[in-house]
Short mmCIF file of C-alpha atoms in Angstrom, two decimals:
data_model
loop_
_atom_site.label_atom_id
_atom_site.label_comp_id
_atom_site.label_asym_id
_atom_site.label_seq_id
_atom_site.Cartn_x
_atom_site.Cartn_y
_atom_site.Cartn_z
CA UNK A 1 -20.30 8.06 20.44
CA UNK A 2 -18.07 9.10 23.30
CA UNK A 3 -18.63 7.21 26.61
CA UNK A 4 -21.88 6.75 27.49
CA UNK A 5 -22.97 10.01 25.35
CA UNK A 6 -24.40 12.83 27.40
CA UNK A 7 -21.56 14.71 25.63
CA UNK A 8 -20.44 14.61 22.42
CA UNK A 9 -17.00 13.84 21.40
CA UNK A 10 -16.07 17.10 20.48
CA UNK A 11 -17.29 18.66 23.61
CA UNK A 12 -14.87 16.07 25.89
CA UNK A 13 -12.06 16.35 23.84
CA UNK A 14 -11.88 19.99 24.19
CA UNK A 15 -12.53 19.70 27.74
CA UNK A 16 -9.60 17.35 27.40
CA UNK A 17 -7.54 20.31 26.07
CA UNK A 18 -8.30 22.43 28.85
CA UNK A 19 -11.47 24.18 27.42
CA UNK A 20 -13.89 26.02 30.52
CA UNK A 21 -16.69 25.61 28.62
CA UNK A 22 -19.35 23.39 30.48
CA UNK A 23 -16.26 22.72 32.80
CA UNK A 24 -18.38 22.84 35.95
CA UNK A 25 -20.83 20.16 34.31
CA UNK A 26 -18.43 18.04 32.58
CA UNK A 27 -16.76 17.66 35.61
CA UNK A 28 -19.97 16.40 37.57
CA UNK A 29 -20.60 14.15 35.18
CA UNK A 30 -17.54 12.77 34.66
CA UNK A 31 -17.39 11.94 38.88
CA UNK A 32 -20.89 10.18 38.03
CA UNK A 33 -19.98 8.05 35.25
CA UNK A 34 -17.33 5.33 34.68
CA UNK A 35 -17.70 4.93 31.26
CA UNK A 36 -17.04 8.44 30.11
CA UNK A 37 -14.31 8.48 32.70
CA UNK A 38 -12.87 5.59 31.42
CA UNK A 39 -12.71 7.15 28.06
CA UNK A 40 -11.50 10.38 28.50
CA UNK A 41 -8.53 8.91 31.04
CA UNK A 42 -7.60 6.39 28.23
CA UNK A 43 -7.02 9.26 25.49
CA UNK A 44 -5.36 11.29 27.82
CA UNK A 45 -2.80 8.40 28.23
CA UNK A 46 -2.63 8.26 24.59
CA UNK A 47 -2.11 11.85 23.81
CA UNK A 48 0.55 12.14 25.70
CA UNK A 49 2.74 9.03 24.29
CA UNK A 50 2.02 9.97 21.34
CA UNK A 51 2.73 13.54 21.67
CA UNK A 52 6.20 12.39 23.38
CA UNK A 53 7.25 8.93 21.58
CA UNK A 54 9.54 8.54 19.11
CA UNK A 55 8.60 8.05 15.31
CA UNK A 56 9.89 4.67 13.59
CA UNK A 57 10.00 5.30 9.85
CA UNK A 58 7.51 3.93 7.74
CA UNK A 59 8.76 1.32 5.33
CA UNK A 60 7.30 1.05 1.88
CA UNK A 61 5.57 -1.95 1.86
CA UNK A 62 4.43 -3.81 -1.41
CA UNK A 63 1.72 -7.00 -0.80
CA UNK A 64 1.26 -10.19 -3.55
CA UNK A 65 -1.11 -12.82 -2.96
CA UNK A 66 -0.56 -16.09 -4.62
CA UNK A 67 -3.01 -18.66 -5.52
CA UNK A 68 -1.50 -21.92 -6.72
CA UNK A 69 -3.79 -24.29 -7.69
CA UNK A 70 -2.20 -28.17 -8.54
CA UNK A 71 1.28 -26.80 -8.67
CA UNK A 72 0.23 -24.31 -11.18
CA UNK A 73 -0.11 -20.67 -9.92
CA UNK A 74 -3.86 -19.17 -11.38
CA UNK A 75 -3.65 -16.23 -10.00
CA UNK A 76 -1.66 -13.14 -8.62
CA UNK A 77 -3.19 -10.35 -6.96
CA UNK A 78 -0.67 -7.44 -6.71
CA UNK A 79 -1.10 -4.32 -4.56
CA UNK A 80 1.21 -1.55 -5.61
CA UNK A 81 2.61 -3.16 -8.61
CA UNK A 82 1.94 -5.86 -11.22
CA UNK A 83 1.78 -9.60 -11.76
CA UNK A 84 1.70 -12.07 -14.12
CA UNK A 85 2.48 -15.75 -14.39
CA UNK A 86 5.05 -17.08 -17.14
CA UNK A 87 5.33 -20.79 -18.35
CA UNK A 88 8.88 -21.85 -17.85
CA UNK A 89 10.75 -23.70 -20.40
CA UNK A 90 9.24 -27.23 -21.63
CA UNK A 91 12.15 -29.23 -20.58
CA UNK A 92 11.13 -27.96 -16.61
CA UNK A 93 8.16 -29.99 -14.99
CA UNK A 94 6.75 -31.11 -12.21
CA UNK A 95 4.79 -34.72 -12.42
CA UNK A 96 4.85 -33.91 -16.22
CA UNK A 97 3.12 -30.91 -15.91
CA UNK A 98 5.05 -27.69 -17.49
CA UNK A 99 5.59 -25.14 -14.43
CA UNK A 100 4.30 -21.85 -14.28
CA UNK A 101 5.87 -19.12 -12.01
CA UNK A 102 4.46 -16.04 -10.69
CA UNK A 103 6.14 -12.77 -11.57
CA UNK A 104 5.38 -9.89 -9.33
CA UNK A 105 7.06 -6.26 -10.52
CA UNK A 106 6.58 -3.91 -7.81
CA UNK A 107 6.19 -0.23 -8.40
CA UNK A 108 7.52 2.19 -5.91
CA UNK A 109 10.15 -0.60 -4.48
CA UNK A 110 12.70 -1.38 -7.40
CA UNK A 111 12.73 -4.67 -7.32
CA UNK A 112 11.12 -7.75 -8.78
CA UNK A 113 9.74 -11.15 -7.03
CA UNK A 114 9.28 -14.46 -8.59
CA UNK A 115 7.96 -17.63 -7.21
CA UNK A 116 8.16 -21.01 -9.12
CA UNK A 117 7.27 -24.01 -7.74
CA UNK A 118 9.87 -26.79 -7.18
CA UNK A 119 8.04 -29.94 -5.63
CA UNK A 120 4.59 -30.15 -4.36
CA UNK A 121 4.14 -27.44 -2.11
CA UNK A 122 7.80 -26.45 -2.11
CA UNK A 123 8.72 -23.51 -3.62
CA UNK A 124 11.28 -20.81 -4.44
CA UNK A 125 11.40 -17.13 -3.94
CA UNK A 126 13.64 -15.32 -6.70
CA UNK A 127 14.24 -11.39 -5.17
CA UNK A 128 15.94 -8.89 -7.76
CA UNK A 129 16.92 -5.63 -7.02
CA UNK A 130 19.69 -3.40 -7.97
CA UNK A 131 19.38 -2.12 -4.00
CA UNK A 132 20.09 -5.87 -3.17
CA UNK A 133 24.01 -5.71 -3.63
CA UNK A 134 24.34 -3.28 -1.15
CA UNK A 135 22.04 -4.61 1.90
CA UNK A 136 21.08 -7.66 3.72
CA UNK A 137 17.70 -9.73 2.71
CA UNK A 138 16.15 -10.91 5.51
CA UNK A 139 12.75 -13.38 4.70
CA UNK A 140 10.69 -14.03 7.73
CA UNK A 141 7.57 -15.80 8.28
CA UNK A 142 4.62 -13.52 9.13
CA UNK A 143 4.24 -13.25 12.71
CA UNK A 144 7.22 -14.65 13.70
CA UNK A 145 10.55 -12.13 14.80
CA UNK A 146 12.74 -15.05 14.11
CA UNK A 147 13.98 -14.83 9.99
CA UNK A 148 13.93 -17.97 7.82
CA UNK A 149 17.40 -16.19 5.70
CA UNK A 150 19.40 -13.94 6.37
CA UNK A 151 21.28 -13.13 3.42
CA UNK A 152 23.92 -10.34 2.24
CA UNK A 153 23.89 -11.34 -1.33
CA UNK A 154 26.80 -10.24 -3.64
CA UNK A 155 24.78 -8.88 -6.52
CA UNK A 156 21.32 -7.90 -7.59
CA UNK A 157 19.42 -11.26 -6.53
CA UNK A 158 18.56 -13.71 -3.94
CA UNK A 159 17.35 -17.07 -3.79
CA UNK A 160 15.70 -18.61 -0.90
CA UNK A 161 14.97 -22.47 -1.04
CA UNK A 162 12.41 -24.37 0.52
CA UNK A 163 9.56 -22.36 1.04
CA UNK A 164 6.42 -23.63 2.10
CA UNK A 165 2.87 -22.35 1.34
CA UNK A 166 1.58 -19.11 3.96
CA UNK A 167 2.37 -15.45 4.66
CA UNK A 168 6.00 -14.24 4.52
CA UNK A 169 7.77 -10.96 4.39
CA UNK A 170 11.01 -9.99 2.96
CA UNK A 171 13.14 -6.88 4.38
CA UNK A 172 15.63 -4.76 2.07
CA UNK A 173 17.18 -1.24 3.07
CA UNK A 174 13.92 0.51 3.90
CA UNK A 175 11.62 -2.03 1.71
CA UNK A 176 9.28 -4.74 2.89
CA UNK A 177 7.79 -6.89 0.49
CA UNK A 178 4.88 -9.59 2.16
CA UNK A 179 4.10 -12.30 -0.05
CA UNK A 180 1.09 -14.93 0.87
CA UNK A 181 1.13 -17.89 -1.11
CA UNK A 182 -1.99 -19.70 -1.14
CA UNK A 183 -2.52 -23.29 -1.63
CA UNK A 184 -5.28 -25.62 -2.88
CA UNK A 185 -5.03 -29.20 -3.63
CA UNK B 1 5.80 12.96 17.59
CA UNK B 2 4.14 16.46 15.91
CA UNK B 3 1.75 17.10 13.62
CA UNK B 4 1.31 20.32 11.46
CA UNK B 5 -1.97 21.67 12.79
CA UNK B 6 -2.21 24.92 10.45
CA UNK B 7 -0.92 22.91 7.90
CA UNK B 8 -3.34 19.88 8.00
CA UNK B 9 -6.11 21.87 8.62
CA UNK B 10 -5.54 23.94 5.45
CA UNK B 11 -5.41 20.71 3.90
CA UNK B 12 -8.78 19.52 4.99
CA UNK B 13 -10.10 22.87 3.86
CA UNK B 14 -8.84 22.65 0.99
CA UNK B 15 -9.93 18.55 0.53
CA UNK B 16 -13.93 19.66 1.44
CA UNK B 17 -13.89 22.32 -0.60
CA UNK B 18 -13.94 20.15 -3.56
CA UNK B 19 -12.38 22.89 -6.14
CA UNK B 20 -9.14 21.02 -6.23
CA UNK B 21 -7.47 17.87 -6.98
CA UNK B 22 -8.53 15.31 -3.81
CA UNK B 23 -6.42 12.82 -5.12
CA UNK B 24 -3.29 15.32 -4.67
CA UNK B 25 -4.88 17.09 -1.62
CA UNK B 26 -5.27 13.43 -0.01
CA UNK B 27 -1.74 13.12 -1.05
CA UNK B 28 -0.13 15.72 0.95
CA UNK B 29 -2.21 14.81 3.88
CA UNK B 30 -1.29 11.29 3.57
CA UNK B 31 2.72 12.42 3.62
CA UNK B 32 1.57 14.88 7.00
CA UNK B 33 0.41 11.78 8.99
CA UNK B 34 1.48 8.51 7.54
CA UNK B 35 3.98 8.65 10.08
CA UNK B 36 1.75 9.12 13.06
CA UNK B 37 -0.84 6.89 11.57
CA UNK B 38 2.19 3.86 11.10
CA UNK B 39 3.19 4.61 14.76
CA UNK B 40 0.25 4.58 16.68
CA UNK B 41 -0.51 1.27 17.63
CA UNK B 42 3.23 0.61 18.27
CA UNK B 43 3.38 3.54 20.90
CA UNK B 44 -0.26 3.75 21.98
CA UNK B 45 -0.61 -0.22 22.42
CA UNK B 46 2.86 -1.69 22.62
CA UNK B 47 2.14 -3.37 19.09
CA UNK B 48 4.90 -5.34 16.92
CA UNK B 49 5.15 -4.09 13.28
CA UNK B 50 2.73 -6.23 12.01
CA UNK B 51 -0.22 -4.60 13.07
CA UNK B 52 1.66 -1.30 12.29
CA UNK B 53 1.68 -2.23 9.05
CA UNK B 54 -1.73 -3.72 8.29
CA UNK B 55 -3.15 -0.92 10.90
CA UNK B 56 -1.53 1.91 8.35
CA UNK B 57 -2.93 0.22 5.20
CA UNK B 58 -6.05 0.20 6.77
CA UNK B 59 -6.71 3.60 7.93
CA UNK B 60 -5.18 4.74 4.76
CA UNK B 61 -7.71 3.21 2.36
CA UNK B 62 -10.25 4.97 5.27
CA UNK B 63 -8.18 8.29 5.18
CA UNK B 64 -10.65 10.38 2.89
CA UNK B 65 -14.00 9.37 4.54
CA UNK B 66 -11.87 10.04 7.81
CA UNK B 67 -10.66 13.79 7.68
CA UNK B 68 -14.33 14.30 5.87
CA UNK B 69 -15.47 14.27 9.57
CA UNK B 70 -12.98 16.33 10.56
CA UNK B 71 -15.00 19.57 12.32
CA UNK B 72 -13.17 22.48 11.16
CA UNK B 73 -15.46 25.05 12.40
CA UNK B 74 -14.13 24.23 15.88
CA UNK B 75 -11.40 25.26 18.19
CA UNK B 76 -10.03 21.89 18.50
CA UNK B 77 -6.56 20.71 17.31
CA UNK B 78 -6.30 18.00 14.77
CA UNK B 79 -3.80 15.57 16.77
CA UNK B 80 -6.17 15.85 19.75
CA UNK B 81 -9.48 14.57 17.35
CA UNK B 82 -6.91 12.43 14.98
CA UNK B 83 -6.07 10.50 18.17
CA UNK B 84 -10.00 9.78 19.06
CA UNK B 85 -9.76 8.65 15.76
CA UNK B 86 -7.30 6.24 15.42
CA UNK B 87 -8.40 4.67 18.57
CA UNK B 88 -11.84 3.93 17.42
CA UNK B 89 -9.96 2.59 14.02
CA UNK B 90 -8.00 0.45 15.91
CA UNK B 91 -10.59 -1.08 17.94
CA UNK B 92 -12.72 -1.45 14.40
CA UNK B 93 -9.30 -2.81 12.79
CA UNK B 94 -9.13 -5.41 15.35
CA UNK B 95 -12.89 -6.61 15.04
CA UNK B 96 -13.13 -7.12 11.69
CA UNK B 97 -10.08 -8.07 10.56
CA UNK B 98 -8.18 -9.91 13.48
CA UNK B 99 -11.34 -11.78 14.93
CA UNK B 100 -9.16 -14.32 17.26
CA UNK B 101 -8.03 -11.64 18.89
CA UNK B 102 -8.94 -9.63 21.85
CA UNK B 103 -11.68 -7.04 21.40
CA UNK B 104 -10.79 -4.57 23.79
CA UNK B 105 -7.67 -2.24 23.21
CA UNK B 106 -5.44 -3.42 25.92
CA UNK B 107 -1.69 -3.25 26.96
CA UNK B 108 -1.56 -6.43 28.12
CA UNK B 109 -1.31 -8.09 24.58
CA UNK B 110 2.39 -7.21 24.45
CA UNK B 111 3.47 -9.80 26.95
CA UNK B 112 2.35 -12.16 24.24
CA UNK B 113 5.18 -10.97 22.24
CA UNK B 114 7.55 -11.69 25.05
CA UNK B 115 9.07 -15.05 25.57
CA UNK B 116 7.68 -16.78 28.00
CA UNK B 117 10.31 -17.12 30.75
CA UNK B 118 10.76 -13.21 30.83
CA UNK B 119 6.98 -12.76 30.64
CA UNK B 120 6.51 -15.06 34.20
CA UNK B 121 9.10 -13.22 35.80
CA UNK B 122 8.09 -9.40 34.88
CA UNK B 123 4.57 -10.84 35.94
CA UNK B 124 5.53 -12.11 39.02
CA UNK B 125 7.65 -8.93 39.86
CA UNK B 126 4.70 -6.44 38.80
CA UNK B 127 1.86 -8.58 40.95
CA UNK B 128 4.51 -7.89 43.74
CA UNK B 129 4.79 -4.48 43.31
CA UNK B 130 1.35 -3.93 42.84
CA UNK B 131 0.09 -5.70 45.94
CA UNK B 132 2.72 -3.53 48.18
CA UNK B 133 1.65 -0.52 46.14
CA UNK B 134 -2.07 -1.74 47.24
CA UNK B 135 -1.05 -2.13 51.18
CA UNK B 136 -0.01 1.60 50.98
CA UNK B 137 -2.84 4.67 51.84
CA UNK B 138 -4.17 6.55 48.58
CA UNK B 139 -2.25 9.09 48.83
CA UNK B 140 0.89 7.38 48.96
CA UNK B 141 0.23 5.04 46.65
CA UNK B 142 -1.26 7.69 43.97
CA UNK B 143 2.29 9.73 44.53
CA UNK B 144 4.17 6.92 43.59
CA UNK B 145 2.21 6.09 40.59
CA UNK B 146 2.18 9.31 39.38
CA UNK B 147 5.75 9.69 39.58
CA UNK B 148 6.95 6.43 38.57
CA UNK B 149 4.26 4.96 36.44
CA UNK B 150 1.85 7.84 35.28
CA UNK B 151 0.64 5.78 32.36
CA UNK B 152 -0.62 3.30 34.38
CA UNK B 153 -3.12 5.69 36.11
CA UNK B 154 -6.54 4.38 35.52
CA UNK B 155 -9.78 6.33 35.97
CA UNK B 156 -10.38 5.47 39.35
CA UNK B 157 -6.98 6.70 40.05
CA UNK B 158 -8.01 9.68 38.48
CA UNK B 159 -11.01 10.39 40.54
CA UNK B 160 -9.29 9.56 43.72
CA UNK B 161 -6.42 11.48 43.19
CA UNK B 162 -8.95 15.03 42.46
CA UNK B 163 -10.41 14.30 45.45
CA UNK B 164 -7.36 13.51 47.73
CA UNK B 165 -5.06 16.43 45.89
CA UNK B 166 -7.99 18.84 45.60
CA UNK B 167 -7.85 19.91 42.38
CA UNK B 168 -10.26 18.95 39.45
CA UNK B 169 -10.61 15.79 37.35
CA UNK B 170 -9.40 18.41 34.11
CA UNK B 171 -6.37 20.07 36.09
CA UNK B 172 -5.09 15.75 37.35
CA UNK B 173 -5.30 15.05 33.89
CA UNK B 174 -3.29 17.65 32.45
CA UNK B 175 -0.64 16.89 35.43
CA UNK B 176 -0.86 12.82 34.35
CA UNK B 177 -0.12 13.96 30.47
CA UNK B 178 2.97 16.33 31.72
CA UNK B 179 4.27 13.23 33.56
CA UNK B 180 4.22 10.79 30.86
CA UNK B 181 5.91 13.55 28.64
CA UNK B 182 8.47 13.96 30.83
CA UNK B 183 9.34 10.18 31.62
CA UNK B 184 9.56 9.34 28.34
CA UNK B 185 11.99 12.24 27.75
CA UNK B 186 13.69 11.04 30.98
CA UNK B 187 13.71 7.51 29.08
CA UNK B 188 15.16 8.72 25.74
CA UNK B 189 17.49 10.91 27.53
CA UNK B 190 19.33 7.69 29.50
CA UNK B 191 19.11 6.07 26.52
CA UNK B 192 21.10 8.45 24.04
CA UNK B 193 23.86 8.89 27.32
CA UNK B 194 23.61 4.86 28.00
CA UNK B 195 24.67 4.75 23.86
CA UNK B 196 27.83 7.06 24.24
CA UNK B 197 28.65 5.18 27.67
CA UNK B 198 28.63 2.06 25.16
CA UNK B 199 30.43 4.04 22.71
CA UNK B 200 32.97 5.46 25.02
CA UNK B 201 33.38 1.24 26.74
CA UNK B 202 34.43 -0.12 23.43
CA UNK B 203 37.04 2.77 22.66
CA UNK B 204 38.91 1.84 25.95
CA UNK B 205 39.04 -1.93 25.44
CA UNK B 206 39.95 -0.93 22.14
CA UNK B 207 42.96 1.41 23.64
CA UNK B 208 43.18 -0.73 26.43
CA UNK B 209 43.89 -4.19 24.01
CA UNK B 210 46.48 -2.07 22.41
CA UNK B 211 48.49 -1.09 24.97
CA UNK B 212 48.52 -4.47 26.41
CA UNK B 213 49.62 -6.04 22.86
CA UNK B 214 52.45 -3.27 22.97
CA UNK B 215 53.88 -3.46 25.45
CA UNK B 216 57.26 -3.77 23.70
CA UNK B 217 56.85 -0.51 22.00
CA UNK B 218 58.47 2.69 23.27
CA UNK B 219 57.07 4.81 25.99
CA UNK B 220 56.23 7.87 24.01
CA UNK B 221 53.50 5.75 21.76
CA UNK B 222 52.33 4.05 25.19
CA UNK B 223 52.16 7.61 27.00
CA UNK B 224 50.09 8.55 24.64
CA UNK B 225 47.73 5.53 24.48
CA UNK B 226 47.62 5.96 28.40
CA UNK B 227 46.61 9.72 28.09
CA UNK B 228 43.87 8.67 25.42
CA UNK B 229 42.78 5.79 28.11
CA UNK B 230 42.60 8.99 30.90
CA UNK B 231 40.69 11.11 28.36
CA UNK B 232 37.81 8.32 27.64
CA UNK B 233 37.58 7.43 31.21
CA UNK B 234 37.03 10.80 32.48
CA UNK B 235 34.27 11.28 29.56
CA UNK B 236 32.57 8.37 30.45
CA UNK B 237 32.81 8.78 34.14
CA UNK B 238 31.13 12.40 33.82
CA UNK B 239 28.32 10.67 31.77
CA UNK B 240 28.04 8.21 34.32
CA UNK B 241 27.52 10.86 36.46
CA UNK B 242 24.92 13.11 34.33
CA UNK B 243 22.61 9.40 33.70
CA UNK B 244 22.78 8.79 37.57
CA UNK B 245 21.80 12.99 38.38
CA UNK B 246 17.86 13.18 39.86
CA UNK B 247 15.69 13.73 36.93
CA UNK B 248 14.51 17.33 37.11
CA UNK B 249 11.91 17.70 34.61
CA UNK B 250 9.93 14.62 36.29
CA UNK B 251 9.64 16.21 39.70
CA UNK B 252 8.77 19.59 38.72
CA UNK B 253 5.92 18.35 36.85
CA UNK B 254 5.23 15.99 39.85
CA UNK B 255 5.56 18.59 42.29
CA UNK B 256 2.34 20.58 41.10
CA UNK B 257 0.41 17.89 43.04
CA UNK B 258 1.38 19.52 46.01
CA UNK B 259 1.78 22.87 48.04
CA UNK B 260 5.60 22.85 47.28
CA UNK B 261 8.32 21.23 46.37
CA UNK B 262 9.72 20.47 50.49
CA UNK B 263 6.08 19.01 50.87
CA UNK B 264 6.46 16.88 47.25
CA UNK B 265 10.33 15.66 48.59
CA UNK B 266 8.67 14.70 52.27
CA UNK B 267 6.00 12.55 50.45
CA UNK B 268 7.76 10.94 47.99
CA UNK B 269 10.69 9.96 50.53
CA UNK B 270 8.03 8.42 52.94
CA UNK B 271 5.90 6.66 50.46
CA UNK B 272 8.97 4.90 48.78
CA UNK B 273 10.51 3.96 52.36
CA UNK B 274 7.46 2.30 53.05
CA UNK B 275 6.69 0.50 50.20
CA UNK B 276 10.14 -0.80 50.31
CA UNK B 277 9.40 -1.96 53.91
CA UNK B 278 6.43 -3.78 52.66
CA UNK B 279 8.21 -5.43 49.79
CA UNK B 280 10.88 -6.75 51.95
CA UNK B 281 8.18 -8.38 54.89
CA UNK B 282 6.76 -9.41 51.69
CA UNK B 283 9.95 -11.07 50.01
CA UNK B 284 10.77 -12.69 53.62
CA UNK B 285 7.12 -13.85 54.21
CA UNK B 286 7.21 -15.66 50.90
CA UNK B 287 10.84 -16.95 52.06
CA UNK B 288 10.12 -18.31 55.11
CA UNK B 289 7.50 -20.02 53.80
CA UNK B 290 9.36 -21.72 51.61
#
C-alpha cells in the first residue's frame, strides 16, 4: 500500500514521473493528505540520489558461521563455498583434548579460511590466497571501521593471533570474507 | 547511477514467461542491478557498508518473488517502481532482521557513525542554521532550501512552496529532483578538480624540495625546475579558479521557480543577506550571554 491508499502505487509513481492522468485529482488529494504526501516527497528525494550518486563496486562477499562447542568446532555453515572440520595432529591439544579446526574453502573468492582454536576462547584465523601476495589483509571486527590487522603479507597466507569469539570480516583486493564464530560453554 | 530499462524489462518478460531458464534469466538480472541494489541504502540513507552488504544479500534471496510483481503492462520505468521497492525492503530489512534498531527509514542514523565530538558540533551548527532559516518568511526560506539543501525539502515544504511559487505539487517536485541532480554533480565536480588541485600541490613541493636541495647545481637544470614550478602553478591557479566559478547548472534549475533569472538573482541575494544578519545577532546574542 502507498500512503494512506486512495491510490495505488502504480498510479502515484507515474504521477511521480510526470504522468496527466488523474493529475487534477491526485493533486487534490495529495494537498489533503500528509501521509501520501509524505510518501511521494520521500521517493522523489530518493530518485533523484539515486539517479545522480555515484556507484561503489560491489565486493564479493563469502559468509561462514562457526559453532564451537568446548573448544571443539561442531559445526560450519558455509554460504558460497564449503566447510569441514579436520582433527589436527595428536601431539596438538588443548586440556588434553585433540583440536579440531574449521576449514572453510570458498568458491567464487580463491582463497581458503581456517580457524583452530589455541586457548579457551582464543583462536586463530589462517587466510590463504594466491591474491594475498599482492594486497593488504585487513581483519576488522563487524561493526567497527577501526581494523584489528592490517597486514601486507609476503606470500599466499596470513595469520592473525588472538581472536576472540563474534562477527569479523576480512578485506582482500575486491574480496570480503565475514566470519562469525560462535561460542558455547 | 542507470539502469537498463529496455533491457531489464525484456528480462522480466522473459523471467514470467516461464519458457526459459529462470535460474539464468535471474542471473542476468541479478548482474543489471546488483549494483544499484548494493548502493541503495548507502546513497538513499547515508548507510555504512554493513547494511549494504547484508541489505544486498537480502533483497537478492527476495529478487525473483520481487521482479514477479513487476507490472509490465504499464508505462512505468523500472528504476522509478525498483526504487518503491527497495524502500519498502529496506524498511522490512530493518524490522526483521535489525530489531534494536530504529523502525523508521531516517537520515539521522548516520550521525551515529560519526564520532562524537564532530557529531555535537555539526549538530550544534545545523540547529543554528535551521532556527535562522526558521526566523526567515516562506518564501525566503523555501529559496534557500531549494538551492542549497533540496534534499532536505520535506512535504510540508513541498506544499508550501506550490502554493507560494504557484505551480503544482507535480511540477515542485520535478524542480526538487533537478536540484538534487545538479548539486550532487556540482559536488562530484569540486571533488574531481579539488583531486588534481591535490595532485598539482604535491608536484610543486616535490619541484619546489628539489630546487631548494640544489641549489648548488647549475642554472640551466634550476631554470628549468623554475619553469616546471611556473607551469604547475598556473595549472593549479586556473583550477582554483574554475572550483571557485558560480555553479551554473544549480541556478538554472533553481531559476524555474521564478519569472526569470534577474527575479531568481534578487531573491536569492536578499534571502542569504538576511539570514546571515540573523545568524550573526544570533552568534552575538549567544556571546554576550556568555
Amino acid at each position: 500500500m502507498f500512503g494512506c491508499g486512495k491510490f495505488s502505487e502504480i498510479e502515484l509513481l507515474k504521477y511521480l514521473e510526470g504522468s496527466k492522468e488523474n493529475l487534477d485529482v491526485i493533486e487534490k488529494h495529495l494537498k489533503e493528505c500528509p501521509l501520501c504526501m509524505k510518501e511521494i516527497t520521500e521517493l522523489n528525494r530518493v530518485s533523484a540520489i539515486m539517479e545522480s550518486g555515484r556507484a561503489e563496486p560491489l565486493r564479493k562477499k563469502a559468509f561462514v558461521t562457526i559453532f564451537a562447542k568446548n573448544q571443539d568446532f561442531e559445526w560450519v555453515l558455509p554460504s558460497a563455498g564449503t566447510g569441514r572440520i579436520e582433527l589436527l595432529p595428536q601431539t596438538r591439544t588443548i586440556s588434553g583434548r585433540r583440536i579440531k579446526k574449521a576449514v572453510y574453502t570458498i568458491d567464487e573468492i580463491p582463497a581458503n579460511l581456517e580457524v583452530v582454536p589455541v586457548q579457551e576462547d582464543t583462536f586463530w584465523v589462517l587466510l590463504r590466497s594466491p591474491e594475498l601476495s599482492s594486497s593488504e589483509a585487513i581483519l576488522r571486527k563487524k561493526g567497527s571501521l577501526k581494523p584489528i590487522y592490517s597486514i601486507s603479507p609476503e606470500g599466499p597466507e596470513v595469520i592473525f593471533k588472538g581472536i576472540g569469539p563474534g562477527e569479523y570480516e576480512v578485506y582482500f583486493r575486491e574480496y570480503v570474507i565475514r566470519f562469525n564464530i560462535k561460542v558455547e560453554n | 547511477m542507470e539502469l537498463h530499462d529496455k533491457k531489464i524489462k525484456t528480462l522480466i518478460e522473459r523471467f514470467k514467461s516461464g519458457k526459459e531458464d529462470i535460474h539464468n534469466i535471474l542471473n542476468d538480472l541479478r548482474r543489471e542491478v546488483e549494483l544499484y541494489i548494493y548502493n541503495f541504502p548507502r546513497l538513499a540513507y547515508k548507510k555504512g557498508p554493513d547494511i549494504c552488504s547484508e541489505f544486498y544479500l537480502y533483497v537478492l534471496e527476495r529478487l525473483g518473488s520481487i521482479i514477479e510483481n513487476f507490472p509490465l503492462n504499464e508505462t512505468i520505468q523500472f528504476k522509478t517502481w525498483f526504487n518503491a521497492v527497495l524502500r519498502n525492503q529496506l524498511t522490512n530489512f530493518f524490522y526483521y532482521h535489525q530489531k534494536d534498531r530504529k523502525l523508521e527509514l531516517s537520515l539521522e542514523d548516520y550521525e551515529n557513525d560519526i564520532s562524537v565530538d564532530v557529531f555535537e558540533k555539526e549538530e550544534l551548527d545545523l540547529k543554528t542554521l535551521m532556527k535562522g532559516l526558521s526566523s526567515l518568511n516562506c518564501m525566503e526560506r523555501l529559496s534557500l532550501l531549494f538551492f542549497y539543501m533540496p534534499e532536505c525539502l520535506e512535504a510540508e515544504d513541498i506544499k508550501k512552496a506550490s502554493e507560494s511559487f504557484k505551480m503544482s505539487i507535480q511540477e515542485i517536485l520535478a524542480i526538487q529532483r533537478s536540484l538534487i541532480v545538479a548539486r550532487e554533480k556540482e559536488i562530484q565536480r569540486i571533488r574531481e578538480i579539488s583531486d588534481k588541485i591535490g595532485k598539482y600541490s604535491q608536484t610543486l613541493a616535490r619541484l619546489k624540495y628539489k630546487l631548494y636541495k640544489g641549489s648548488g647545481e647549475d642554472l640551466k637544470i634550476k631554470n628549468e625546475l623554475l619553469q616546471k614550478i611556473a607551469r604547475n602553478e598556473a595549472s593549479r591557479a586556473r583550477l582554483v579558479r574554475l572550483m571557485e566559478a558560480p555553479d551554473k547548472a544549480v541556478f538554472r534549475e533553481f531559476s524555474a521557480l521564478f519569472r526569470n533569472a534577474l527575479v531568481t538573482k534578487r531573491y536569492l541575494k536578499t534571502a542569504k543577506r538576511k539570514l546571515r544578519i540573523i545568524l550573526l545577532t544570533q552568534k552575538k546574542m549567544i556571546e554576550e550571554a556568555l
